mmCIF file of C-alpha atoms in Angstrom:
data_model
loop_
_atom_site.group_PDB
_atom_site.id
_atom_site.type_symbol
_atom_site.label_atom_id
_atom_site.label_comp_id
_atom_site.label_asym_id
_atom_site.label_seq_id
_atom_site.Cartn_x
_atom_site.Cartn_y
_atom_site.Cartn_z
ATOM 1 C CA UNK E 15 62.696 -33.836 62.494
ATOM 2 C CA UNK E 16 61.159 -35.860 59.450
ATOM 3 C CA UNK E 17 57.439 -36.224 58.612
ATOM 4 C CA UNK E 18 56.067 -39.673 59.511
ATOM 5 C CA UNK E 19 55.986 -41.663 56.118
ATOM 6 C CA UNK E 20 53.304 -44.447 55.994
ATOM 7 C CA UNK E 21 53.257 -47.160 53.603
ATOM 8 C CA UNK E 22 51.852 -46.599 50.264
ATOM 9 C CA UNK E 23 48.173 -46.752 49.615
ATOM 10 C CA UNK E 24 46.646 -49.639 47.914
ATOM 11 C CA UNK E 25 44.774 -48.961 44.742
ATOM 12 C CA UNK E 26 41.726 -49.156 46.574
ATOM 13 C CA UNK E 27 42.818 -46.755 49.210
ATOM 14 C CA UNK E 28 44.061 -44.293 46.645
ATOM 15 C CA UNK E 29 40.696 -44.623 44.844
ATOM 16 C CA UNK E 30 38.730 -43.878 48.171
ATOM 17 C CA UNK E 31 40.851 -40.903 49.096
ATOM 18 C CA UNK E 32 40.396 -39.568 45.636
ATOM 19 C CA UNK E 33 36.647 -40.017 45.799
ATOM 20 C CA UNK E 34 36.701 -38.016 49.178
ATOM 21 C CA UNK E 35 39.026 -35.534 48.083
ATOM 22 C CA UNK E 36 37.035 -34.729 44.730
ATOM 23 C CA UNK E 37 33.559 -34.431 46.556
ATOM 24 C CA UNK E 38 31.784 -31.422 46.864
ATOM 25 C CA UNK E 39 33.287 -28.932 49.480
ATOM 26 C CA UNK E 40 35.838 -31.302 50.743
ATOM 27 C CA UNK E 41 38.715 -29.167 51.238
ATOM 28 C CA UNK E 42 42.152 -30.175 53.075
ATOM 29 C CA UNK E 43 40.575 -29.213 56.346
ATOM 30 C CA UNK E 44 37.354 -30.829 55.954
ATOM 31 C CA UNK E 45 39.071 -33.796 54.783
ATOM 32 C CA UNK E 46 41.120 -34.064 58.189
ATOM 33 C CA UNK E 47 37.866 -33.303 60.184
ATOM 34 C CA UNK E 48 36.027 -36.219 58.543
ATOM 35 C CA UNK E 49 38.769 -38.488 59.391
ATOM 36 C CA UNK E 50 39.235 -37.213 62.815
ATOM 37 C CA UNK E 51 35.392 -37.969 63.295
ATOM 38 C CA UNK E 52 34.998 -41.126 61.371
ATOM 39 C CA UNK E 53 38.490 -42.770 61.644
ATOM 40 C CA UNK E 54 38.877 -43.528 58.073
ATOM 41 C CA UNK E 55 38.379 -42.337 54.433
ATOM 42 C CA UNK E 56 35.952 -45.196 53.851
ATOM 43 C CA UNK E 57 33.825 -44.436 56.923
ATOM 44 C CA UNK E 58 33.929 -40.938 55.680
ATOM 45 C CA UNK E 59 32.647 -41.661 52.388
ATOM 46 C CA UNK E 60 29.684 -43.618 54.344
ATOM 47 C CA UNK E 61 28.781 -40.764 56.401
ATOM 48 C CA UNK E 62 28.667 -38.118 53.779
ATOM 49 C CA UNK E 63 25.266 -38.733 52.613
ATOM 50 C CA UNK E 64 23.541 -38.525 56.190
ATOM 51 C CA UNK E 65 25.709 -35.202 57.061
ATOM 52 C CA UNK E 66 24.658 -33.642 53.860
ATOM 53 C CA UNK E 67 20.822 -34.581 54.543
ATOM 54 C CA UNK E 68 21.358 -32.826 57.863
ATOM 55 C CA UNK E 69 22.806 -29.828 56.253
ATOM 56 C CA UNK E 70 19.862 -29.540 53.718
ATOM 57 C CA UNK E 71 21.751 -29.238 50.825
ATOM 58 C CA UNK E 72 22.356 -30.909 47.565
ATOM 59 C CA UNK E 73 25.683 -32.821 47.396
ATOM 60 C CA UNK E 74 27.769 -34.373 44.960
ATOM 61 C CA UNK E 75 29.999 -37.403 45.973
ATOM 62 C CA UNK E 76 32.560 -38.740 43.557
ATOM 63 C CA UNK E 77 31.717 -41.977 42.358
ATOM 64 C CA UNK E 78 34.125 -44.934 42.035
ATOM 65 C CA UNK E 79 34.271 -44.916 38.359
ATOM 66 C CA UNK E 80 35.143 -41.359 38.073
ATOM 67 C CA UNK E 81 38.057 -41.791 40.626
ATOM 68 C CA UNK E 82 39.422 -44.763 38.652
ATOM 69 C CA UNK E 83 39.050 -42.835 35.392
ATOM 70 C CA UNK E 84 40.875 -39.806 36.909
ATOM 71 C CA UNK E 85 43.825 -42.405 37.948
ATOM 72 C CA UNK E 86 43.641 -44.117 34.427
ATOM 73 C CA UNK E 87 43.955 -40.505 32.640
ATOM 74 C CA UNK E 88 46.909 -39.591 34.996
ATOM 75 C CA UNK E 89 48.659 -42.634 34.378
ATOM 76 C CA UNK E 90 48.439 -42.023 30.474
ATOM 77 C CA UNK E 91 49.872 -38.645 31.131
ATOM 78 C CA UNK E 92 52.764 -40.255 33.288
ATOM 79 C CA UNK E 93 51.513 -38.600 36.327
ATOM 80 C CA UNK E 94 50.813 -39.799 39.695
ATOM 81 C CA UNK E 95 48.612 -38.851 42.778
ATOM 82 C CA UNK E 96 50.570 -38.846 45.793
ATOM 83 C CA UNK E 97 48.856 -38.905 49.193
ATOM 84 C CA UNK E 98 50.107 -36.982 52.196
ATOM 85 C CA UNK E 99 52.169 -39.234 54.485
ATOM 86 C CA UNK E 100 53.491 -41.391 51.395
ATOM 87 C CA UNK E 101 57.243 -41.229 50.426
ATOM 88 C CA UNK E 102 56.856 -39.152 47.364
ATOM 89 C CA UNK E 103 54.967 -36.450 49.237
ATOM 90 C CA UNK E 104 56.976 -33.400 49.467
ATOM 91 C CA UNK E 105 58.040 -33.310 53.151
ATOM 92 C CA UNK E 106 58.132 -29.456 53.309
ATOM 93 C CA UNK E 107 54.565 -29.336 52.346
ATOM 94 C CA UNK E 108 53.351 -31.515 55.401
ATOM 95 C CA UNK E 109 54.297 -28.681 57.822
ATOM 96 C CA UNK E 110 51.926 -26.002 56.492
ATOM 97 C CA UNK E 111 48.439 -25.420 57.580
ATOM 98 C CA UNK E 112 45.773 -27.046 55.233
ATOM 99 C CA UNK E 113 48.311 -29.179 53.471
ATOM 100 C CA UNK E 114 46.426 -30.976 50.228
ATOM 101 C CA UNK E 115 45.620 -34.658 51.147
ATOM 102 C CA UNK E 116 46.565 -35.340 47.636
ATOM 103 C CA UNK E 117 48.752 -34.078 45.061
ATOM 104 C CA UNK E 118 49.160 -34.803 41.379
ATOM 105 C CA UNK E 119 52.712 -34.654 40.402
ATOM 106 C CA UNK E 120 54.166 -35.087 36.888
ATOM 107 C CA UNK E 121 57.901 -35.740 36.658
ATOM 108 C CA UNK E 122 60.425 -34.501 39.216
ATOM 109 C CA UNK E 123 61.522 -38.147 40.367
ATOM 110 C CA UNK E 124 65.097 -36.933 40.645
ATOM 111 C CA UNK E 125 64.610 -33.610 42.011
ATOM 112 C CA UNK E 126 65.879 -32.766 45.282
ATOM 113 C CA UNK E 127 62.646 -31.548 47.161
ATOM 114 C CA UNK E 128 64.312 -30.849 50.301
ATOM 115 C CA UNK E 129 66.473 -27.893 48.988
ATOM 116 C CA UNK E 130 63.895 -25.428 47.257
ATOM 117 C CA UNK E 131 63.427 -21.786 47.055
ATOM 118 C CA UNK E 132 60.341 -20.111 45.553
ATOM 119 C CA UNK E 133 60.661 -17.002 43.321
ATOM 120 C CA UNK E 134 57.755 -15.102 42.232
ATOM 121 C CA UNK E 135 57.094 -11.590 40.994
ATOM 122 C CA UNK E 136 55.219 -9.317 38.541
ATOM 123 C CA UNK E 137 53.692 -10.784 35.580
ATOM 124 C CA UNK E 138 54.635 -7.383 33.712
ATOM 125 C CA UNK E 139 58.204 -7.686 34.657
ATOM 126 C CA UNK E 140 60.780 -5.085 33.701
ATOM 127 C CA UNK E 141 63.788 -6.096 31.887
ATOM 128 C CA UNK E 142 65.830 -5.424 34.769
ATOM 129 C CA UNK E 143 63.556 -7.552 37.024
ATOM 130 C CA UNK E 144 63.900 -10.566 34.615
ATOM 131 C CA UNK E 145 67.651 -10.009 34.511
ATOM 132 C CA UNK E 146 67.669 -10.159 38.301
ATOM 133 C CA UNK E 147 65.372 -13.306 38.377
ATOM 134 C CA UNK E 148 67.883 -15.140 35.886
ATOM 135 C CA UNK E 149 71.044 -14.282 38.036
ATOM 136 C CA UNK E 150 69.166 -15.337 41.193
ATOM 137 C CA UNK E 151 68.148 -18.453 39.628
ATOM 138 C CA UNK E 152 71.040 -19.562 37.913
ATOM 139 C CA UNK E 153 73.309 -19.031 41.066
ATOM 140 C CA UNK E 154 70.779 -21.082 43.176
ATOM 141 C CA UNK E 155 70.732 -23.676 40.683
ATOM 142 C CA UNK E 156 74.424 -23.997 40.825
ATOM 143 C CA UNK E 157 74.511 -24.205 44.413
ATOM 144 C CA UNK E 158 72.088 -27.214 44.380
ATOM 145 C CA UNK E 159 68.577 -25.546 44.978
ATOM 146 C CA UNK E 160 65.514 -26.254 43.228
ATOM 147 C CA UNK E 161 63.516 -23.178 42.204
ATOM 148 C CA UNK E 162 59.710 -23.328 42.640
ATOM 149 C CA UNK E 163 57.327 -21.050 40.802
ATOM 150 C CA UNK E 164 53.855 -20.682 39.471
ATOM 151 C CA UNK E 165 54.358 -20.897 35.910
ATOM 152 C CA UNK E 166 52.855 -17.362 35.330
ATOM 153 C CA UNK E 167 53.936 -14.628 32.898
ATOM 154 C CA UNK E 168 56.974 -12.271 33.896
ATOM 155 C CA UNK E 169 59.119 -13.275 36.837
ATOM 156 C CA UNK E 170 57.732 -16.715 37.241
ATOM 157 C CA UNK E 171 58.586 -17.690 33.567
ATOM 158 C CA UNK E 172 62.021 -16.125 33.967
ATOM 159 C CA UNK E 173 62.698 -18.247 37.121
ATOM 160 C CA UNK E 174 61.531 -21.554 35.195
ATOM 161 C CA UNK E 175 63.385 -20.903 32.122
ATOM 162 C CA UNK E 176 66.727 -20.084 34.039
ATOM 163 C CA UNK E 177 66.300 -23.243 36.213
ATOM 164 C CA UNK E 178 65.420 -25.740 33.542
ATOM 165 C CA UNK E 179 68.882 -27.470 33.421
ATOM 166 C CA UNK E 180 69.339 -27.453 37.433
ATOM 167 C CA UNK E 181 65.536 -28.370 38.681
ATOM 168 C CA UNK E 182 62.448 -26.471 38.870
ATOM 169 C CA UNK E 183 59.084 -27.169 40.076
ATOM 170 C CA UNK E 184 55.885 -25.657 38.514
ATOM 171 C CA UNK E 185 52.689 -25.315 40.665
ATOM 172 C CA UNK E 186 49.663 -24.999 38.828
ATOM 173 C CA UNK E 187 46.108 -23.457 39.777
ATOM 174 C CA UNK E 188 44.293 -25.766 37.081
ATOM 175 C CA UNK E 189 44.368 -29.391 36.373
ATOM 176 C CA UNK E 190 47.329 -30.747 34.868
ATOM 177 C CA UNK E 191 45.945 -30.644 31.418
ATOM 178 C CA UNK E 192 44.886 -26.880 31.754
ATOM 179 C CA UNK E 193 48.029 -25.182 31.744
ATOM 180 C CA UNK E 194 47.598 -21.270 32.303
ATOM 181 C CA UNK E 195 48.525 -19.218 30.478
ATOM 182 C CA UNK E 196 48.306 -20.908 27.192
ATOM 183 C CA UNK E 197 51.604 -19.586 26.129
ATOM 184 C CA UNK E 198 53.444 -21.518 28.802
ATOM 185 C CA UNK E 199 52.082 -24.869 27.464
ATOM 186 C CA UNK E 200 55.736 -25.327 25.492
ATOM 187 C CA UNK E 201 57.374 -24.209 28.891
ATOM 188 C CA UNK E 202 55.692 -26.842 30.902
ATOM 189 C CA UNK E 203 56.719 -29.599 28.546
ATOM 190 C CA UNK E 204 60.190 -28.179 28.547
ATOM 191 C CA UNK E 205 60.104 -28.323 32.368
ATOM 192 C CA UNK E 206 59.123 -31.981 32.280
ATOM 193 C CA UNK E 207 61.812 -32.875 29.410
ATOM 194 C CA UNK E 208 64.425 -31.337 31.736
ATOM 195 C CA UNK E 209 63.419 -33.635 34.540
ATOM 196 C CA UNK E 210 61.539 -30.927 36.491
ATOM 197 C CA UNK E 211 57.979 -31.498 38.006
ATOM 198 C CA UNK E 212 54.363 -30.065 37.466
ATOM 199 C CA UNK E 213 52.400 -30.083 40.711
ATOM 200 C CA UNK E 214 48.768 -29.522 41.210
ATOM 201 C CA UNK E 215 46.066 -30.424 43.646
ATOM 202 C CA UNK E 216 43.196 -29.605 41.251
ATOM 203 C CA UNK E 217 41.502 -32.343 39.010
ATOM 204 C CA UNK E 218 42.032 -33.152 35.305
ATOM 205 C CA UNK E 219 39.976 -30.736 33.172
ATOM 206 C CA UNK E 220 39.990 -28.004 35.947
ATOM 207 C CA UNK E 221 40.106 -24.523 34.549
ATOM 208 C CA UNK E 222 41.620 -22.086 36.937
ATOM 209 C CA UNK E 223 39.386 -19.479 38.510
ATOM 210 C CA UNK E 224 40.624 -16.104 40.298
ATOM 211 C CA UNK E 225 40.059 -18.049 43.696
ATOM 212 C CA UNK E 226 42.322 -20.880 42.816
ATOM 213 C CA UNK E 227 45.485 -18.838 42.303
ATOM 214 C CA UNK E 228 45.754 -18.021 46.123
ATOM 215 C CA UNK E 229 45.304 -21.897 46.772
ATOM 216 C CA UNK E 230 48.157 -22.473 44.537
ATOM 217 C CA UNK E 231 50.300 -19.842 46.059
ATOM 218 C CA UNK E 232 50.116 -21.494 49.527
ATOM 219 C CA UNK E 233 51.592 -24.666 47.618
ATOM 220 C CA UNK E 234 54.392 -22.678 46.136
ATOM 221 C CA UNK E 235 55.512 -21.015 49.297
ATOM 222 C CA UNK E 236 54.803 -24.590 51.309
ATOM 223 C CA UNK E 237 57.145 -26.586 48.950
ATOM 224 C CA UNK E 238 59.995 -24.071 49.532
ATOM 225 C CA UNK E 239 62.394 -23.192 52.512
ATOM 226 C CA UNK E 240 61.949 -19.591 51.718
ATOM 227 C CA UNK E 241 60.353 -17.221 48.997
ATOM 228 C CA UNK E 242 61.772 -14.355 47.143
ATOM 229 C CA UNK E 243 59.924 -11.737 45.734
ATOM 230 C CA UNK E 244 61.335 -9.730 42.546
ATOM 231 C CA UNK E 245 58.893 -6.934 41.579
ATOM 232 C CA UNK E 246 55.419 -6.930 42.812
ATOM 233 C CA UNK E 247 52.700 -4.155 42.999
ATOM 234 C CA UNK E 248 51.130 -3.346 46.129
ATOM 235 C CA UNK E 249 48.093 -5.520 45.565
ATOM 236 C CA UNK E 250 49.374 -8.773 43.977
ATOM 237 C CA UNK E 251 49.447 -12.621 44.130
ATOM 238 C CA UNK E 252 53.190 -12.198 44.710
ATOM 239 C CA UNK E 253 52.296 -10.396 48.173
ATOM 240 C CA UNK E 254 49.674 -13.108 48.837
ATOM 241 C CA UNK E 255 52.486 -15.858 48.396
ATOM 242 C CA UNK E 256 54.715 -13.875 50.740
ATOM 243 C CA UNK E 257 52.176 -13.470 53.340
ATOM 244 C CA UNK E 258 51.232 -17.167 53.071
ATOM 245 C CA UNK E 259 54.981 -18.009 53.614
ATOM 246 C CA UNK E 260 55.265 -15.888 56.706
ATOM 247 C CA UNK E 261 52.254 -17.690 58.030
ATOM 248 C CA UNK E 262 54.060 -21.123 57.330
ATOM 249 C CA UNK E 263 56.957 -19.643 59.157
ATOM 250 C CA UNK E 264 59.162 -19.716 56.112
ATOM 251 C CA UNK E 265 61.856 -17.054 55.204
ATOM 252 C CA UNK E 266 60.851 -14.054 53.045
ATOM 253 C CA UNK E 267 63.137 -12.080 50.617
ATOM 254 C CA UNK E 268 62.724 -9.230 48.597
ATOM 255 C CA UNK E 269 64.756 -7.456 45.782
ATOM 256 C CA UNK E 270 64.738 -3.711 46.660
ATOM 257 C CA UNK E 271 63.527 -1.570 43.608
ATOM 258 C CA UNK E 272 63.028 2.105 42.592
ATOM 259 C CA UNK E 273 60.518 3.863 44.385
ATOM 260 C CA UNK E 274 59.285 5.406 41.343
ATOM 261 C CA UNK E 275 58.366 1.932 39.739
ATOM 262 C CA UNK E 276 54.920 0.845 40.941
ATOM 263 C CA UNK E 277 56.450 -2.849 40.430
ATOM 264 C CA UNK E 278 58.731 -2.452 43.373
ATOM 265 C CA UNK E 279 56.091 -0.875 45.510
ATOM 266 C CA UNK E 280 55.233 -4.320 46.916
ATOM 267 C CA UNK E 281 58.855 -5.638 47.489
ATOM 268 C CA UNK E 282 59.820 -2.483 49.050
ATOM 269 C CA UNK E 283 56.853 -2.581 51.363
ATOM 270 C CA UNK E 284 57.871 -6.323 52.291
ATOM 271 C CA UNK E 285 61.539 -5.034 53.388
ATOM 272 C CA UNK E 286 59.914 -2.222 55.441
ATOM 273 C CA UNK E 287 57.981 -4.741 57.243
ATOM 274 C CA UNK E 288 60.838 -7.207 57.957
ATOM 275 C CA UNK E 289 61.569 -9.374 54.835
ATOM 276 C CA UNK E 290 65.059 -9.817 54.057
ATOM 277 C CA UNK E 291 66.820 -7.430 51.543
ATOM 278 C CA UNK E 292 68.718 -9.432 48.965
ATOM 279 C CA UNK E 293 70.931 -8.507 46.182
ATOM 280 C CA UNK E 294 72.309 -11.761 45.507
ATOM 281 C CA UNK E 295 71.704 -15.592 45.777
ATOM 282 C CA UNK E 296 74.280 -15.689 48.533
ATOM 283 C CA UNK E 297 72.048 -13.488 50.712
ATOM 284 C CA UNK E 298 69.289 -16.280 50.286
ATOM 285 C CA UNK E 299 71.659 -19.273 50.793
ATOM 286 C CA UNK E 300 73.296 -17.765 53.890
ATOM 287 C CA UNK E 301 69.789 -17.491 55.289
ATOM 288 C CA UNK E 302 68.106 -20.814 54.525
ATOM 289 C CA UNK E 303 71.134 -22.991 54.895
ATOM 290 C CA UNK E 304 70.018 -24.043 58.217
ATOM 291 C CA UNK E 305 66.377 -23.781 57.657
ATOM 292 C CA UNK E 306 64.186 -26.377 59.416
ATOM 293 C CA UNK E 307 60.594 -26.640 57.850
ATOM 294 C CA UNK E 308 59.425 -28.895 60.692
ATOM 295 C CA UNK E 309 59.477 -26.073 63.014
ATOM 296 C CA UNK E 310 56.083 -25.174 61.464
ATOM 297 C CA UNK E 311 54.553 -28.312 62.748
ATOM 298 C CA UNK E 312 52.757 -26.244 65.329
ATOM 299 C CA UNK E 313 50.460 -25.183 62.657
ATOM 300 C CA UNK E 314 49.768 -28.603 61.327
ATOM 301 C CA UNK E 315 46.914 -30.036 63.236
ATOM 302 C CA UNK E 316 43.402 -28.872 62.605
ATOM 303 C CA UNK E 317 41.123 -28.692 65.556
ATOM 304 C CA UNK E 318 39.462 -31.914 66.788
ATOM 305 C CA UNK E 319 37.617 -32.368 70.180
ATOM 306 C CA UNK E 320 39.380 -34.235 72.657
ATOM 307 C CA UNK E 321 37.015 -37.081 72.453
ATOM 308 C CA UNK E 322 36.473 -37.948 68.735
ATOM 309 C CA UNK E 323 33.921 -40.828 69.406
ATOM 310 C CA UNK E 324 30.285 -39.982 68.037
ATOM 311 C CA UNK E 325 28.042 -37.885 70.217
ATOM 312 C CA UNK E 326 25.244 -39.822 71.898
ATOM 313 C CA UNK E 327 22.525 -37.670 70.101
ATOM 314 C CA UNK E 328 23.179 -35.651 67.023
ATOM 315 C CA UNK E 329 22.979 -31.830 67.207
ATOM 316 C CA UNK E 330 19.679 -30.305 67.582
ATOM 317 C CA UNK E 331 17.980 -27.292 65.882
ATOM 318 C CA UNK E 332 18.699 -24.965 68.790
ATOM 319 C CA UNK E 333 22.343 -25.769 68.873
ATOM 320 C CA UNK E 334 22.662 -25.342 64.903
ATOM 321 C CA UNK E 335 20.970 -21.912 65.728
ATOM 322 C CA UNK E 336 23.269 -20.850 68.300
ATOM 323 C CA UNK E 337 26.415 -21.662 66.241
ATOM 324 C CA UNK E 338 25.132 -19.934 63.117
ATOM 325 C CA UNK E 339 24.437 -16.940 65.288
ATOM 326 C CA UNK E 340 27.994 -16.849 66.919
ATOM 327 C CA UNK E 341 29.578 -16.995 63.474
ATOM 328 C CA UNK E 342 30.684 -14.083 61.594
ATOM 329 C CA UNK E 343 32.830 -13.054 58.491
ATOM 330 C CA UNK E 344 35.551 -12.435 61.155
ATOM 331 C CA UNK E 345 37.642 -15.737 61.856
ATOM 332 C CA UNK E 346 37.002 -17.125 65.272
ATOM 333 C CA UNK E 347 38.771 -19.530 67.347
ATOM 334 C CA UNK E 348 37.074 -23.185 67.777
ATOM 335 C CA UNK E 349 37.353 -22.821 71.511
ATOM 336 C CA UNK E 350 35.727 -19.541 71.641
ATOM 337 C CA UNK E 351 32.978 -20.658 69.830
ATOM 338 C CA UNK E 352 32.546 -23.786 72.264
ATOM 339 C CA UNK E 353 32.826 -21.342 74.991
ATOM 340 C CA UNK E 354 30.189 -18.954 73.781
ATOM 341 C CA UNK E 355 27.710 -21.280 72.625
ATOM 342 C CA UNK E 356 28.141 -24.085 75.176
ATOM 343 C CA UNK E 357 27.715 -26.666 72.524
ATOM 344 C CA UNK E 358 29.629 -29.942 73.265
ATOM 345 C CA UNK E 359 33.007 -30.776 71.144
ATOM 346 C CA UNK E 360 31.408 -33.600 69.642
ATOM 347 C CA UNK E 361 28.341 -31.868 68.652
ATOM 348 C CA UNK E 362 30.573 -28.645 67.551
ATOM 349 C CA UNK E 363 32.310 -31.195 65.241
ATOM 350 C CA UNK E 364 29.481 -32.490 63.540
ATOM 351 C CA UNK E 365 27.861 -28.976 62.995
ATOM 352 C CA UNK E 366 31.014 -27.497 61.499
ATOM 353 C CA UNK E 367 31.325 -30.549 59.262
ATOM 354 C CA UNK E 368 27.731 -29.794 58.161
ATOM 355 C CA UNK E 369 28.499 -26.407 57.763
ATOM 356 C CA UNK E 370 31.558 -26.870 55.840
ATOM 357 C CA UNK E 371 29.910 -29.503 53.618
ATOM 358 C CA UNK E 372 27.063 -26.914 52.862
ATOM 359 C CA UNK E 373 29.745 -24.348 51.450
ATOM 360 C CA UNK E 374 28.831 -22.023 54.502
ATOM 361 C CA UNK E 375 31.804 -21.617 56.412
ATOM 362 C CA UNK E 376 35.552 -21.354 55.465
ATOM 363 C CA UNK E 377 38.842 -22.213 57.379
ATOM 364 C CA UNK E 378 41.932 -20.269 58.435
ATOM 365 C CA UNK E 379 44.918 -22.354 59.573
ATOM 366 C CA UNK E 380 42.640 -24.902 60.407
ATOM 367 C CA UNK E 381 41.857 -23.437 63.647
ATOM 368 C CA UNK E 382 39.864 -20.391 62.968
ATOM 369 C CA UNK E 383 36.505 -20.511 61.173
ATOM 370 C CA UNK E 384 34.452 -17.782 59.605
ATOM 371 C CA UNK E 385 31.211 -17.574 57.367
ATOM 372 C CA UNK E 386 31.851 -17.566 53.888
ATOM 373 C CA UNK E 387 31.650 -14.204 52.254
ATOM 374 C CA UNK E 388 29.613 -13.447 49.466
#
């Protein structure tokens, strides 16, 4: 099953999409909730000021000029903004929860985005871990697979370098002009020089923060048929990527390591929990040869009420209070909130949009909502 491909956005539509995506607190789930509610990107932009007045918080909406400036700057960098549903949008990514509505992509026009494997691991990789990564990556490349990773130190760097000639995709936590770490700026240029791709959902000038790396990791795993972990501590970004891959219903593989090496603890734990133990690229290829990313379509749709027309009356103070009381830092299913608060689906949709735009809540898999911690 292939994702539905829509016609390319017009320049005006692309600018409007970028304005909405770059406005304060409009993440992937909020973006889709707004479209569900108001019917189009343009109508959502028109509705934002009133929504934020109801939320009682200051709010920045990206201007037409700012969006046009970003598009022009990306054009000068030979990069492009691709919207979900367009032909150039990576199909595997359309089947994950909270897929980015827009991606910035540089290069990669001739890559096979269908045959992709993610390889991630420790930043302080051992010599043995780096060697294993090179062996896996080389064999995957010779078998026609494109390697995806996060351009971090250690295993990520080894994976990208070993797949330069056969195809690699580097997913960034910051803007296209904010390569992290600095030492991999030359590697990013090499990736583009060899016909590989750099991918990010962040704007130009965005310096990556700690919270941006898990967001990047969901794209690393989401672009891939399966994720391979080569060395990872018990608490590491690589294990976050593996967990996200499992949530996306993708295969997870791990290279076993010595129980005496802390860098092997995470991978060994994954194997104990059901990840597939691998010792060669053939183990990966045998498993993902018949993988079908569209099986994850059950995760794709974010919650929306059965009737998405505007409510007759805007939500009242009492409804806001009931919803705020019902929410907690524990993710809760929307249907449970509806039953507990007795708020109508239409009013619930508006209230969740208001709370989301005010930065008070966060989403898990598009169906569960919780109060934002901290």
